[in-house]
Amino acid sequence: MSYGRYGSSVGRLPREAFRPSAIFIGLLALLAVSGWMAWADYGDARFNVFLFVAAGWTISLCLHEYSHALVAFKGGDDDIAHRGYLTLNPLKYSHPLLSIVLPLVFVLIGGIGLPGGAVWVNHGAIRSRFVDSLISFAGPAMNLVLAILLVLPFTFGLDTGGHETFFAGLAFLAFLQLTASVLNFVPMPGVDGGNLLYPWLSPQWQRGFNHVAPWGMLILIALLWSPRINSWFFSVVYWIGDLIGLPSYQAAVGYELFRFWDR
């Protein structure tokens, strides 16, 4: 989540400020249709999983940023609604590099979920340091909640026989949520985990934080290229996945199906 400073323009907000966007509704429709196609093995199984995971991942990106925005709005920043962050419109959260290019590249080459949208918050309007921290916590917490919800069919031992394609895609989508949550909770400046700590730092530490924050996510991505750090990261992801009942082998199958162009 990115930060900005804005003045307040409190006033009566139109219903459109809270109404889900047509794009988000379209993404839900795409998720439902591609999910049914994967369930019924209609058409190309690999392309069905690609559409299902891509739609689900984009929806989760919207929900991640919406969670930041909703807590900020409830915490005192009324301009959040004026800027369209409560409409679940992915275009409102877009940053050409962080929101589209990097997340897509990392899903394609590494199977890592990388939420990279931007919600600009007027921190001067937030009521307390606790709420300020809660704003940063809300996004990755949403990814964790989504991961848990997506693995419920596996946790309760739902018979996946006959619908292996659908459940492989579901497992991979859950895996992406888990990687996104773990990655965003890292206490790095400019990442949600670091932003969560920011309100409690001394002014001197905050100045240093602000120098590093614009590059924080890129630094974290660079660190993941280190084999040792990459191994630690995925060890944590798989450990949490085991705790919540995520079948790693099905997630791996889902990742292979997702890469429909790599036959």
mmCIF file of N, CA and C in Angstrom, residues 23-144:
data_model
loop_
_atom_site.group_PDB
_atom_site.id
_atom_site.type_symbol
_atom_site.label_atom_id
_atom_site.label_comp_id
_atom_site.label_asym_id
_atom_site.label_seq_id
_atom_site.Cartn_x
_atom_site.Cartn_y
_atom_site.Cartn_z
ATOM 1 N N ILE A 23 -16.452 -3.361 -13.453
ATOM 2 C CA ILE A 23 -15.277 -4.202 -13.717
ATOM 3 C C ILE A 23 -15.194 -5.317 -12.690
ATOM 4 N N PHE A 24 -15.425 -4.986 -11.422
ATOM 5 C CA PHE A 24 -15.361 -6.006 -10.374
ATOM 6 C C PHE A 24 -16.459 -7.051 -10.564
ATOM 7 N N ILE A 25 -17.654 -6.606 -10.908
ATOM 8 C CA ILE A 25 -18.742 -7.547 -11.169
ATOM 9 C C ILE A 25 -18.400 -8.439 -12.353
ATOM 10 N N GLY A 26 -17.778 -7.853 -13.383
ATOM 11 C CA GLY A 26 -17.343 -8.650 -14.529
ATOM 12 C C GLY A 26 -16.309 -9.688 -14.137
ATOM 13 N N LEU A 27 -15.401 -9.328 -13.234
ATOM 14 C CA LEU A 27 -14.404 -10.286 -12.752
ATOM 15 C C LEU A 27 -15.061 -11.431 -11.992
ATOM 16 N N LEU A 28 -16.078 -11.111 -11.191
ATOM 17 C CA LEU A 28 -16.814 -12.165 -10.493
ATOM 18 C C LEU A 28 -17.486 -13.110 -11.486
ATOM 19 N N ALA A 29 -18.044 -12.535 -12.559
ATOM 20 C CA ALA A 29 -18.682 -13.364 -13.587
ATOM 21 C C ALA A 29 -17.659 -14.259 -14.269
ATOM 22 N N LEU A 30 -16.485 -13.698 -14.579
ATOM 23 C CA LEU A 30 -15.432 -14.484 -15.211
ATOM 24 C C LEU A 30 -14.966 -15.601 -14.288
ATOM 25 N N LEU A 31 -14.844 -15.305 -13.000
ATOM 26 C CA LEU A 31 -14.460 -16.330 -12.027
ATOM 27 C C LEU A 31 -15.481 -17.459 -12.002
ATOM 28 N N ALA A 32 -16.762 -17.094 -12.000
ATOM 29 C CA ALA A 32 -17.820 -18.102 -11.944
ATOM 30 C C ALA A 32 -17.832 -18.962 -13.214
ATOM 31 N N VAL A 33 -17.734 -18.328 -14.369
ATOM 32 C CA VAL A 33 -17.794 -19.068 -15.638
ATOM 33 C C VAL A 33 -16.572 -19.961 -15.805
ATOM 34 N N SER A 34 -15.375 -19.403 -15.560
ATOM 35 C CA SER A 34 -14.166 -20.213 -15.704
ATOM 36 C C SER A 34 -14.103 -21.314 -14.651
ATOM 37 N N GLY A 35 -14.629 -21.033 -13.463
ATOM 38 C CA GLY A 35 -14.694 -22.064 -12.437
ATOM 39 C C GLY A 35 -15.602 -23.211 -12.852
ATOM 40 N N TRP A 36 -16.742 -22.869 -13.424
ATOM 41 C CA TRP A 36 -17.648 -23.921 -13.915
ATOM 42 C C TRP A 36 -16.990 -24.716 -15.047
ATOM 43 N N MET A 37 -16.299 -24.033 -15.949
ATOM 44 C CA MET A 37 -15.639 -24.721 -17.056
ATOM 45 C C MET A 37 -14.566 -25.688 -16.546
ATOM 46 N N ALA A 38 -13.809 -25.242 -15.522
ATOM 47 C CA ALA A 38 -12.805 -26.127 -14.935
ATOM 48 C C ALA A 38 -13.468 -27.295 -14.212
ATOM 49 N N TRP A 39 -14.567 -27.026 -13.527
ATOM 50 C CA TRP A 39 -15.306 -28.073 -12.805
ATOM 51 C C TRP A 39 -15.849 -29.124 -13.772
ATOM 52 N N ALA A 40 -16.410 -28.659 -14.876
ATOM 53 C CA ALA A 40 -17.061 -29.555 -15.831
ATOM 54 C C ALA A 40 -16.100 -30.096 -16.881
ATOM 55 N N ASP A 41 -14.817 -29.683 -16.821
ATOM 56 C CA ASP A 41 -13.837 -30.074 -17.836
ATOM 57 C C ASP A 41 -14.325 -29.730 -19.237
ATOM 58 N N TYR A 42 -14.869 -28.529 -19.354
ATOM 59 C CA TYR A 42 -15.374 -28.053 -20.633
ATOM 60 C C TYR A 42 -14.263 -27.282 -21.345
ATOM 61 N N GLY A 43 -13.899 -27.695 -22.550
ATOM 62 C CA GLY A 43 -12.864 -27.006 -23.301
ATOM 63 C C GLY A 43 -11.475 -27.380 -22.820
ATOM 64 N N ASP A 44 -10.547 -26.436 -22.936
ATOM 65 C CA ASP A 44 -9.149 -26.664 -22.585
ATOM 66 C C ASP A 44 -8.964 -26.493 -21.080
ATOM 67 N N ALA A 45 -8.582 -27.553 -20.397
ATOM 68 C CA ALA A 45 -8.460 -27.530 -18.940
ATOM 69 C C ALA A 45 -7.426 -26.509 -18.474
ATOM 70 N N ARG A 46 -6.312 -26.437 -19.168
ATOM 71 C CA ARG A 46 -5.237 -25.539 -18.747
ATOM 72 C C ARG A 46 -5.648 -24.070 -18.884
ATOM 73 N N PHE A 47 -6.311 -23.742 -19.990
ATOM 74 C CA PHE A 47 -6.745 -22.360 -20.173
ATOM 75 C C PHE A 47 -7.856 -22.003 -19.182
ATOM 76 N N ASN A 48 -8.704 -22.968 -18.850
ATOM 77 C CA ASN A 48 -9.743 -22.731 -17.849
ATOM 78 C C ASN A 48 -9.135 -22.370 -16.503
ATOM 79 N N VAL A 49 -8.092 -23.111 -16.124
ATOM 80 C CA VAL A 49 -7.432 -22.826 -14.846
ATOM 81 C C VAL A 49 -6.755 -21.459 -14.896
ATOM 82 N N PHE A 50 -6.159 -21.123 -16.033
ATOM 83 C CA PHE A 50 -5.538 -19.804 -16.168
ATOM 84 C C PHE A 50 -6.569 -18.696 -15.937
ATOM 85 N N LEU A 51 -7.714 -18.805 -16.599
ATOM 86 C CA LEU A 51 -8.753 -17.783 -16.440
ATOM 87 C C LEU A 51 -9.274 -17.740 -15.008
ATOM 88 N N PHE A 52 -9.477 -18.911 -14.424
ATOM 89 C CA PHE A 52 -10.010 -19.006 -13.069
ATOM 90 C C PHE A 52 -9.058 -18.366 -12.060
ATOM 91 N N VAL A 53 -7.781 -18.699 -12.159
ATOM 92 C CA VAL A 53 -6.801 -18.165 -11.213
ATOM 93 C C VAL A 53 -6.561 -16.678 -11.470
ATOM 94 N N ALA A 54 -6.469 -16.277 -12.734
ATOM 95 C CA ALA A 54 -6.233 -14.869 -13.048
ATOM 96 C C ALA A 54 -7.382 -13.995 -12.545
ATOM 97 N N ALA A 55 -8.618 -14.452 -12.760
ATOM 98 C CA ALA A 55 -9.772 -13.692 -12.269
ATOM 99 C C ALA A 55 -9.795 -13.669 -10.749
ATOM 100 N N GLY A 56 -9.557 -14.826 -10.136
ATOM 101 C CA GLY A 56 -9.557 -14.894 -8.676
ATOM 102 C C GLY A 56 -8.459 -14.053 -8.056
ATOM 103 N N TRP A 57 -7.283 -14.047 -8.689
ATOM 104 C CA TRP A 57 -6.173 -13.255 -8.167
ATOM 105 C C TRP A 57 -6.475 -11.763 -8.264
ATOM 106 N N THR A 58 -7.053 -11.329 -9.386
ATOM 107 C CA THR A 58 -7.385 -9.913 -9.540
ATOM 108 C C THR A 58 -8.452 -9.494 -8.539
ATOM 109 N N ILE A 59 -9.426 -10.359 -8.309
ATOM 110 C CA ILE A 59 -10.453 -10.078 -7.300
ATOM 111 C C ILE A 59 -9.820 -9.933 -5.924
ATOM 112 N N SER A 60 -8.884 -10.814 -5.608
ATOM 113 C CA SER A 60 -8.232 -10.748 -4.295
ATOM 114 C C SER A 60 -7.396 -9.481 -4.162
ATOM 115 N N LEU A 61 -6.810 -9.018 -5.277
ATOM 116 C CA LEU A 61 -6.088 -7.753 -5.259
ATOM 117 C C LEU A 61 -7.033 -6.613 -4.894
ATOM 118 N N CYS A 62 -8.218 -6.622 -5.493
ATOM 119 C CA CYS A 62 -9.220 -5.596 -5.176
ATOM 120 C C CYS A 62 -9.610 -5.660 -3.708
ATOM 121 N N LEU A 63 -9.830 -6.874 -3.188
ATOM 122 C CA LEU A 63 -10.240 -7.036 -1.795
ATOM 123 C C LEU A 63 -9.125 -6.629 -0.839
ATOM 124 N N HIS A 64 -7.881 -6.912 -1.214
ATOM 125 C CA HIS A 64 -6.732 -6.503 -0.404
ATOM 126 C C HIS A 64 -6.717 -4.979 -0.243
ATOM 127 N N GLU A 65 -6.818 -4.276 -1.363
ATOM 128 C CA GLU A 65 -6.772 -2.817 -1.307
ATOM 129 C C GLU A 65 -8.050 -2.237 -0.697
ATOM 130 N N TYR A 66 -9.173 -2.873 -0.958
ATOM 131 C CA TYR A 66 -10.434 -2.431 -0.353
ATOM 132 C C TYR A 66 -10.356 -2.505 1.172
ATOM 133 N N SER A 67 -9.701 -3.549 1.684
ATOM 134 C CA SER A 67 -9.561 -3.691 3.137
ATOM 135 C C SER A 67 -8.767 -2.532 3.720
ATOM 136 N N HIS A 68 -7.649 -2.175 3.066
ATOM 137 C CA HIS A 68 -6.902 -0.985 3.493
ATOM 138 C C HIS A 68 -7.821 0.235 3.500
ATOM 139 N N ALA A 69 -8.544 0.414 2.385
ATOM 140 C CA ALA A 69 -9.351 1.623 2.214
ATOM 141 C C ALA A 69 -10.499 1.688 3.212
ATOM 142 N N LEU A 70 -11.145 0.562 3.461
ATOM 143 C CA LEU A 70 -12.287 0.556 4.379
ATOM 144 C C LEU A 70 -11.861 0.919 5.796
ATOM 145 N N VAL A 71 -10.740 0.354 6.258
ATOM 146 C CA VAL A 71 -10.266 0.677 7.599
ATOM 147 C C VAL A 71 -9.861 2.145 7.678
ATOM 148 N N ALA A 72 -9.216 2.659 6.613
ATOM 149 C CA ALA A 72 -8.837 4.069 6.596
ATOM 150 C C ALA A 72 -10.074 4.968 6.624
ATOM 151 N N PHE A 73 -11.102 4.594 5.867
ATOM 152 C CA PHE A 73 -12.336 5.369 5.835
ATOM 153 C C PHE A 73 -13.004 5.375 7.218
ATOM 154 N N LYS A 74 -13.094 4.200 7.834
ATOM 155 C CA LYS A 74 -13.690 4.112 9.167
ATOM 156 C C LYS A 74 -12.828 4.818 10.207
ATOM 157 N N GLY A 75 -11.518 4.914 9.909
ATOM 158 C CA GLY A 75 -10.594 5.529 10.860
ATOM 159 C C GLY A 75 -10.477 7.026 10.741
ATOM 160 N N GLY A 76 -11.180 7.643 9.769
ATOM 161 C CA GLY A 76 -11.203 9.101 9.715
ATOM 162 C C GLY A 76 -10.874 9.732 8.379
ATOM 163 N N ASP A 77 -10.373 8.956 7.402
ATOM 164 C CA ASP A 77 -10.027 9.529 6.100
ATOM 165 C C ASP A 77 -11.223 9.417 5.150
ATOM 166 N N ASP A 78 -12.060 10.454 5.143
ATOM 167 C CA ASP A 78 -13.264 10.436 4.310
ATOM 168 C C ASP A 78 -12.941 10.540 2.822
ATOM 169 N N ASP A 79 -11.776 11.087 2.482
ATOM 170 C CA ASP A 79 -11.416 11.234 1.073
ATOM 171 C C ASP A 79 -11.211 9.897 0.381
ATOM 172 N N ILE A 80 -11.014 8.846 1.159
ATOM 173 C CA ILE A 80 -10.876 7.500 0.594
ATOM 174 C C ILE A 80 -12.060 7.190 -0.321
ATOM 175 N N ALA A 81 -13.260 7.517 0.142
ATOM 176 C CA ALA A 81 -14.459 7.248 -0.664
ATOM 177 C C ALA A 81 -14.506 8.128 -1.900
ATOM 178 N N HIS A 82 -14.115 9.399 -1.763
ATOM 179 C CA HIS A 82 -14.127 10.309 -2.906
ATOM 180 C C HIS A 82 -13.175 9.845 -4.004
ATOM 181 N N ARG A 83 -12.103 9.162 -3.626
ATOM 182 C CA ARG A 83 -11.113 8.730 -4.609
ATOM 183 C C ARG A 83 -11.461 7.380 -5.232
ATOM 184 N N GLY A 84 -12.607 6.829 -4.875
ATOM 185 C CA GLY A 84 -13.099 5.621 -5.534
ATOM 186 C C GLY A 84 -12.534 4.320 -5.010
ATOM 187 N N TYR A 85 -11.861 4.339 -3.859
ATOM 188 C CA TYR A 85 -11.226 3.129 -3.353
ATOM 189 C C TYR A 85 -12.208 2.131 -2.748
ATOM 190 N N LEU A 86 -13.452 2.567 -2.541
ATOM 191 C CA LEU A 86 -14.441 1.666 -1.937
ATOM 192 C C LEU A 86 -15.370 1.068 -2.993
ATOM 193 N N THR A 87 -14.987 1.157 -4.266
ATOM 194 C CA THR A 87 -15.807 0.597 -5.340
ATOM 195 C C THR A 87 -15.260 -0.725 -5.872
ATOM 196 N N LEU A 88 -14.136 -1.194 -5.302
ATOM 197 C CA LEU A 88 -13.531 -2.454 -5.735
ATOM 198 C C LEU A 88 -13.137 -2.432 -7.215
ATOM 199 N N ASN A 89 -12.829 -1.250 -7.705
ATOM 200 C CA ASN A 89 -12.405 -1.095 -9.098
ATOM 201 C C ASN A 89 -10.893 -1.252 -9.182
ATOM 202 N N PRO A 90 -10.380 -2.291 -9.851
ATOM 203 C CA PRO A 90 -8.923 -2.483 -9.890
ATOM 204 C C PRO A 90 -8.179 -1.323 -10.534
ATOM 205 N N LEU A 91 -8.841 -0.575 -11.419
ATOM 206 C CA LEU A 91 -8.184 0.563 -12.059
ATOM 207 C C LEU A 91 -7.881 1.680 -11.063
ATOM 208 N N LYS A 92 -8.637 1.738 -9.977
ATOM 209 C CA LYS A 92 -8.411 2.755 -8.957
ATOM 210 C C LYS A 92 -7.160 2.457 -8.133
ATOM 211 N N TYR A 93 -6.763 1.194 -8.110
ATOM 212 C CA TYR A 93 -5.603 0.808 -7.312
ATOM 213 C C TYR A 93 -4.346 0.644 -8.167
ATOM 214 N N SER A 94 -4.433 0.979 -9.420
ATOM 215 C CA SER A 94 -3.375 0.614 -10.360
ATOM 216 C C SER A 94 -2.159 1.513 -10.276
ATOM 217 N N HIS A 95 -1.018 0.869 -10.356
ATOM 218 C CA HIS A 95 0.274 1.503 -10.569
ATOM 219 C C HIS A 95 0.915 0.675 -11.676
ATOM 220 N N PRO A 96 1.270 1.276 -12.801
ATOM 221 C CA PRO A 96 1.689 0.483 -13.972
ATOM 222 C C PRO A 96 2.722 -0.592 -13.672
ATOM 223 N N LEU A 97 3.738 -0.266 -12.862
ATOM 224 C CA LEU A 97 4.779 -1.244 -12.575
ATOM 225 C C LEU A 97 4.386 -2.162 -11.427
ATOM 226 N N LEU A 98 4.010 -1.572 -10.292
ATOM 227 C CA LEU A 98 3.768 -2.366 -9.088
ATOM 228 C C LEU A 98 2.471 -3.147 -9.143
ATOM 229 N N SER A 99 1.459 -2.633 -9.852
ATOM 230 C CA SER A 99 0.150 -3.269 -9.836
ATOM 231 C C SER A 99 -0.059 -4.273 -10.955
ATOM 232 N N ILE A 100 0.642 -4.108 -12.059
ATOM 233 C CA ILE A 100 0.375 -4.959 -13.222
ATOM 234 C C ILE A 100 1.596 -5.782 -13.613
ATOM 235 N N VAL A 101 2.707 -5.105 -13.893
ATOM 236 C CA VAL A 101 3.869 -5.803 -14.449
ATOM 237 C C VAL A 101 4.486 -6.769 -13.443
ATOM 238 N N LEU A 102 4.884 -6.268 -12.275
ATOM 239 C CA LEU A 102 5.566 -7.137 -11.308
ATOM 240 C C LEU A 102 4.690 -8.279 -10.801
ATOM 241 N N PRO A 103 3.433 -8.024 -10.383
ATOM 242 C CA PRO A 103 2.615 -9.159 -9.948
ATOM 243 C C PRO A 103 2.442 -10.218 -11.025
ATOM 244 N N LEU A 104 2.240 -9.788 -12.278
ATOM 245 C CA LEU A 104 2.061 -10.756 -13.365
ATOM 246 C C LEU A 104 3.331 -11.566 -13.589
ATOM 247 N N VAL A 105 4.479 -10.881 -13.604
ATOM 248 C CA VAL A 105 5.746 -11.579 -13.831
ATOM 249 C C VAL A 105 5.993 -12.603 -12.729
ATOM 250 N N PHE A 106 5.723 -12.227 -11.491
ATOM 251 C CA PHE A 106 6.016 -13.149 -10.390
ATOM 252 C C PHE A 106 5.074 -14.341 -10.354
ATOM 253 N N VAL A 107 3.832 -14.153 -10.721
ATOM 254 C CA VAL A 107 2.929 -15.295 -10.798
ATOM 255 C C VAL A 107 3.351 -16.228 -11.925
ATOM 256 N N LEU A 108 3.777 -15.652 -13.048
ATOM 257 C CA LEU A 108 4.136 -16.457 -14.211
ATOM 258 C C LEU A 108 5.414 -17.248 -14.006
ATOM 259 N N ILE A 109 6.430 -16.616 -13.397
ATOM 260 C CA ILE A 109 7.730 -17.281 -13.323
ATOM 261 C C ILE A 109 8.002 -17.930 -11.974
ATOM 262 N N GLY A 110 7.275 -17.505 -10.947
ATOM 263 C CA GLY A 110 7.619 -18.039 -9.637
ATOM 264 C C GLY A 110 6.462 -18.506 -8.793
ATOM 265 N N GLY A 111 5.239 -18.260 -9.241
ATOM 266 C CA GLY A 111 4.092 -18.691 -8.445
ATOM 267 C C GLY A 111 3.979 -17.963 -7.124
ATOM 268 N N ILE A 112 4.370 -16.680 -7.101
ATOM 269 C CA ILE A 112 4.284 -15.873 -5.883
ATOM 270 C C ILE A 112 3.239 -14.788 -6.076
ATOM 271 N N GLY A 113 2.312 -14.691 -5.143
ATOM 272 C CA GLY A 113 1.310 -13.635 -5.202
ATOM 273 C C GLY A 113 1.887 -12.334 -4.688
ATOM 274 N N LEU A 114 1.811 -11.305 -5.487
ATOM 275 C CA LEU A 114 2.442 -10.032 -5.153
ATOM 276 C C LEU A 114 1.432 -8.897 -5.294
ATOM 277 N N PRO A 115 0.619 -8.641 -4.252
ATOM 278 C CA PRO A 115 -0.285 -7.497 -4.337
ATOM 279 C C PRO A 115 0.526 -6.216 -4.476
ATOM 280 N N GLY A 116 0.193 -5.401 -5.457
ATOM 281 C CA GLY A 116 0.997 -4.212 -5.675
ATOM 282 C C GLY A 116 0.179 -2.974 -5.943
ATOM 283 N N GLY A 117 -1.085 -2.983 -5.547
ATOM 284 C CA GLY A 117 -1.923 -1.815 -5.764
ATOM 285 C C GLY A 117 -1.529 -0.674 -4.842
ATOM 286 N N ALA A 118 -2.186 0.442 -5.018
ATOM 287 C CA ALA A 118 -1.869 1.613 -4.213
ATOM 288 C C ALA A 118 -3.147 2.251 -3.688
ATOM 289 N N VAL A 119 -3.215 2.423 -2.375
ATOM 290 C CA VAL A 119 -4.287 3.193 -1.735
ATOM 291 C C VAL A 119 -3.609 4.347 -1.020
ATOM 292 N N TRP A 120 -3.910 5.560 -1.460
ATOM 293 C CA TRP A 120 -3.295 6.748 -0.869
ATOM 294 C C TRP A 120 -4.132 7.206 0.311
ATOM 295 N N VAL A 121 -3.495 7.243 1.489
ATOM 296 C CA VAL A 121 -4.187 7.537 2.738
ATOM 297 C C VAL A 121 -3.722 8.872 3.288
ATOM 298 N N ASN A 122 -4.665 9.677 3.749
ATOM 299 C CA ASN A 122 -4.349 10.905 4.466
ATOM 300 C C ASN A 122 -4.146 10.543 5.932
ATOM 301 N N HIS A 123 -2.896 10.254 6.299
ATOM 302 C CA HIS A 123 -2.627 9.778 7.652
ATOM 303 C C HIS A 123 -2.876 10.848 8.706
ATOM 304 N N GLY A 124 -2.881 12.112 8.294
ATOM 305 C CA GLY A 124 -3.193 13.167 9.244
ATOM 306 C C GLY A 124 -4.629 13.117 9.722
ATOM 307 N N ALA A 125 -5.498 12.442 8.960
ATOM 308 C CA ALA A 125 -6.910 12.356 9.340
ATOM 309 C C ALA A 125 -7.213 11.119 10.189
ATOM 310 N N ILE A 126 -6.261 10.204 10.305
ATOM 311 C CA ILE A 126 -6.501 8.961 11.036
ATOM 312 C C ILE A 126 -6.488 9.240 12.534
ATOM 313 N N ARG A 127 -7.424 8.614 13.251
ATOM 314 C CA ARG A 127 -7.691 8.982 14.643
ATOM 315 C C ARG A 127 -6.608 8.563 15.630
ATOM 316 N N SER A 128 -5.893 7.480 15.358
ATOM 317 C CA SER A 128 -4.920 7.000 16.332
ATOM 318 C C SER A 128 -3.837 6.192 15.635
ATOM 319 N N ARG A 129 -2.736 5.994 16.342
ATOM 320 C CA ARG A 129 -1.661 5.166 15.805
ATOM 321 C C ARG A 129 -2.107 3.714 15.641
ATOM 322 N N PHE A 130 -2.954 3.260 16.546
ATOM 323 C CA PHE A 130 -3.442 1.887 16.443
ATOM 324 C C PHE A 130 -4.224 1.687 15.147
ATOM 325 N N VAL A 131 -5.112 2.634 14.825
ATOM 326 C CA VAL A 131 -5.882 2.540 13.587
ATOM 327 C C VAL A 131 -4.952 2.647 12.382
ATOM 328 N N ASP A 132 -3.939 3.503 12.485
ATOM 329 C CA ASP A 132 -2.976 3.643 11.399
ATOM 330 C C ASP A 132 -2.287 2.306 11.119
ATOM 331 N N SER A 133 -1.930 1.606 12.174
ATOM 332 C CA SER A 133 -1.327 0.276 11.999
ATOM 333 C C SER A 133 -2.332 -0.714 11.443
ATOM 334 N N LEU A 134 -3.575 -0.604 11.911
ATOM 335 C CA LEU A 134 -4.619 -1.524 11.476
ATOM 336 C C LEU A 134 -4.887 -1.398 9.975
ATOM 337 N N ILE A 135 -4.727 -0.198 9.439
ATOM 338 C CA ILE A 135 -4.899 0.009 7.994
ATOM 339 C C ILE A 135 -3.926 -0.882 7.223
ATOM 340 N N SER A 136 -2.668 -0.894 7.648
ATOM 341 C CA SER A 136 -1.662 -1.710 6.970
ATOM 342 C C SER A 136 -1.894 -3.200 7.198
ATOM 343 N N PHE A 137 -2.376 -3.543 8.382
ATOM 344 C CA PHE A 137 -2.626 -4.949 8.718
ATOM 345 C C PHE A 137 -3.754 -5.536 7.884
ATOM 346 N N ALA A 138 -4.734 -4.715 7.544
ATOM 347 C CA ALA A 138 -5.978 -5.217 6.941
ATOM 348 C C ALA A 138 -5.755 -5.905 5.600
ATOM 349 N N GLY A 139 -4.841 -5.397 4.763
ATOM 350 C CA GLY A 139 -4.643 -5.971 3.432
ATOM 351 C C GLY A 139 -4.125 -7.396 3.454
ATOM 352 N N PRO A 140 -2.937 -7.636 4.048
ATOM 353 C CA PRO A 140 -2.445 -9.020 4.099
ATOM 354 C C PRO A 140 -3.325 -9.936 4.936
ATOM 355 N N ALA A 141 -4.021 -9.368 5.930
ATOM 356 C CA ALA A 141 -4.955 -10.187 6.701
ATOM 357 C C ALA A 141 -6.085 -10.689 5.809
ATOM 358 N N MET A 142 -6.524 -9.858 4.872
ATOM 359 C CA MET A 142 -7.544 -10.278 3.914
ATOM 360 C C MET A 142 -7.038 -11.440 3.070
ATOM 361 N N ASN A 143 -5.777 -11.370 2.600
ATOM 362 C CA ASN A 143 -5.213 -12.480 1.829
ATOM 363 C C ASN A 143 -5.189 -13.766 2.648
ATOM 364 N N LEU A 144 -4.864 -13.659 3.926
ATOM 365 C CA LEU A 144 -4.828 -14.841 4.786
ATOM 366 C C LEU A 144 -6.227 -15.417 4.973
#
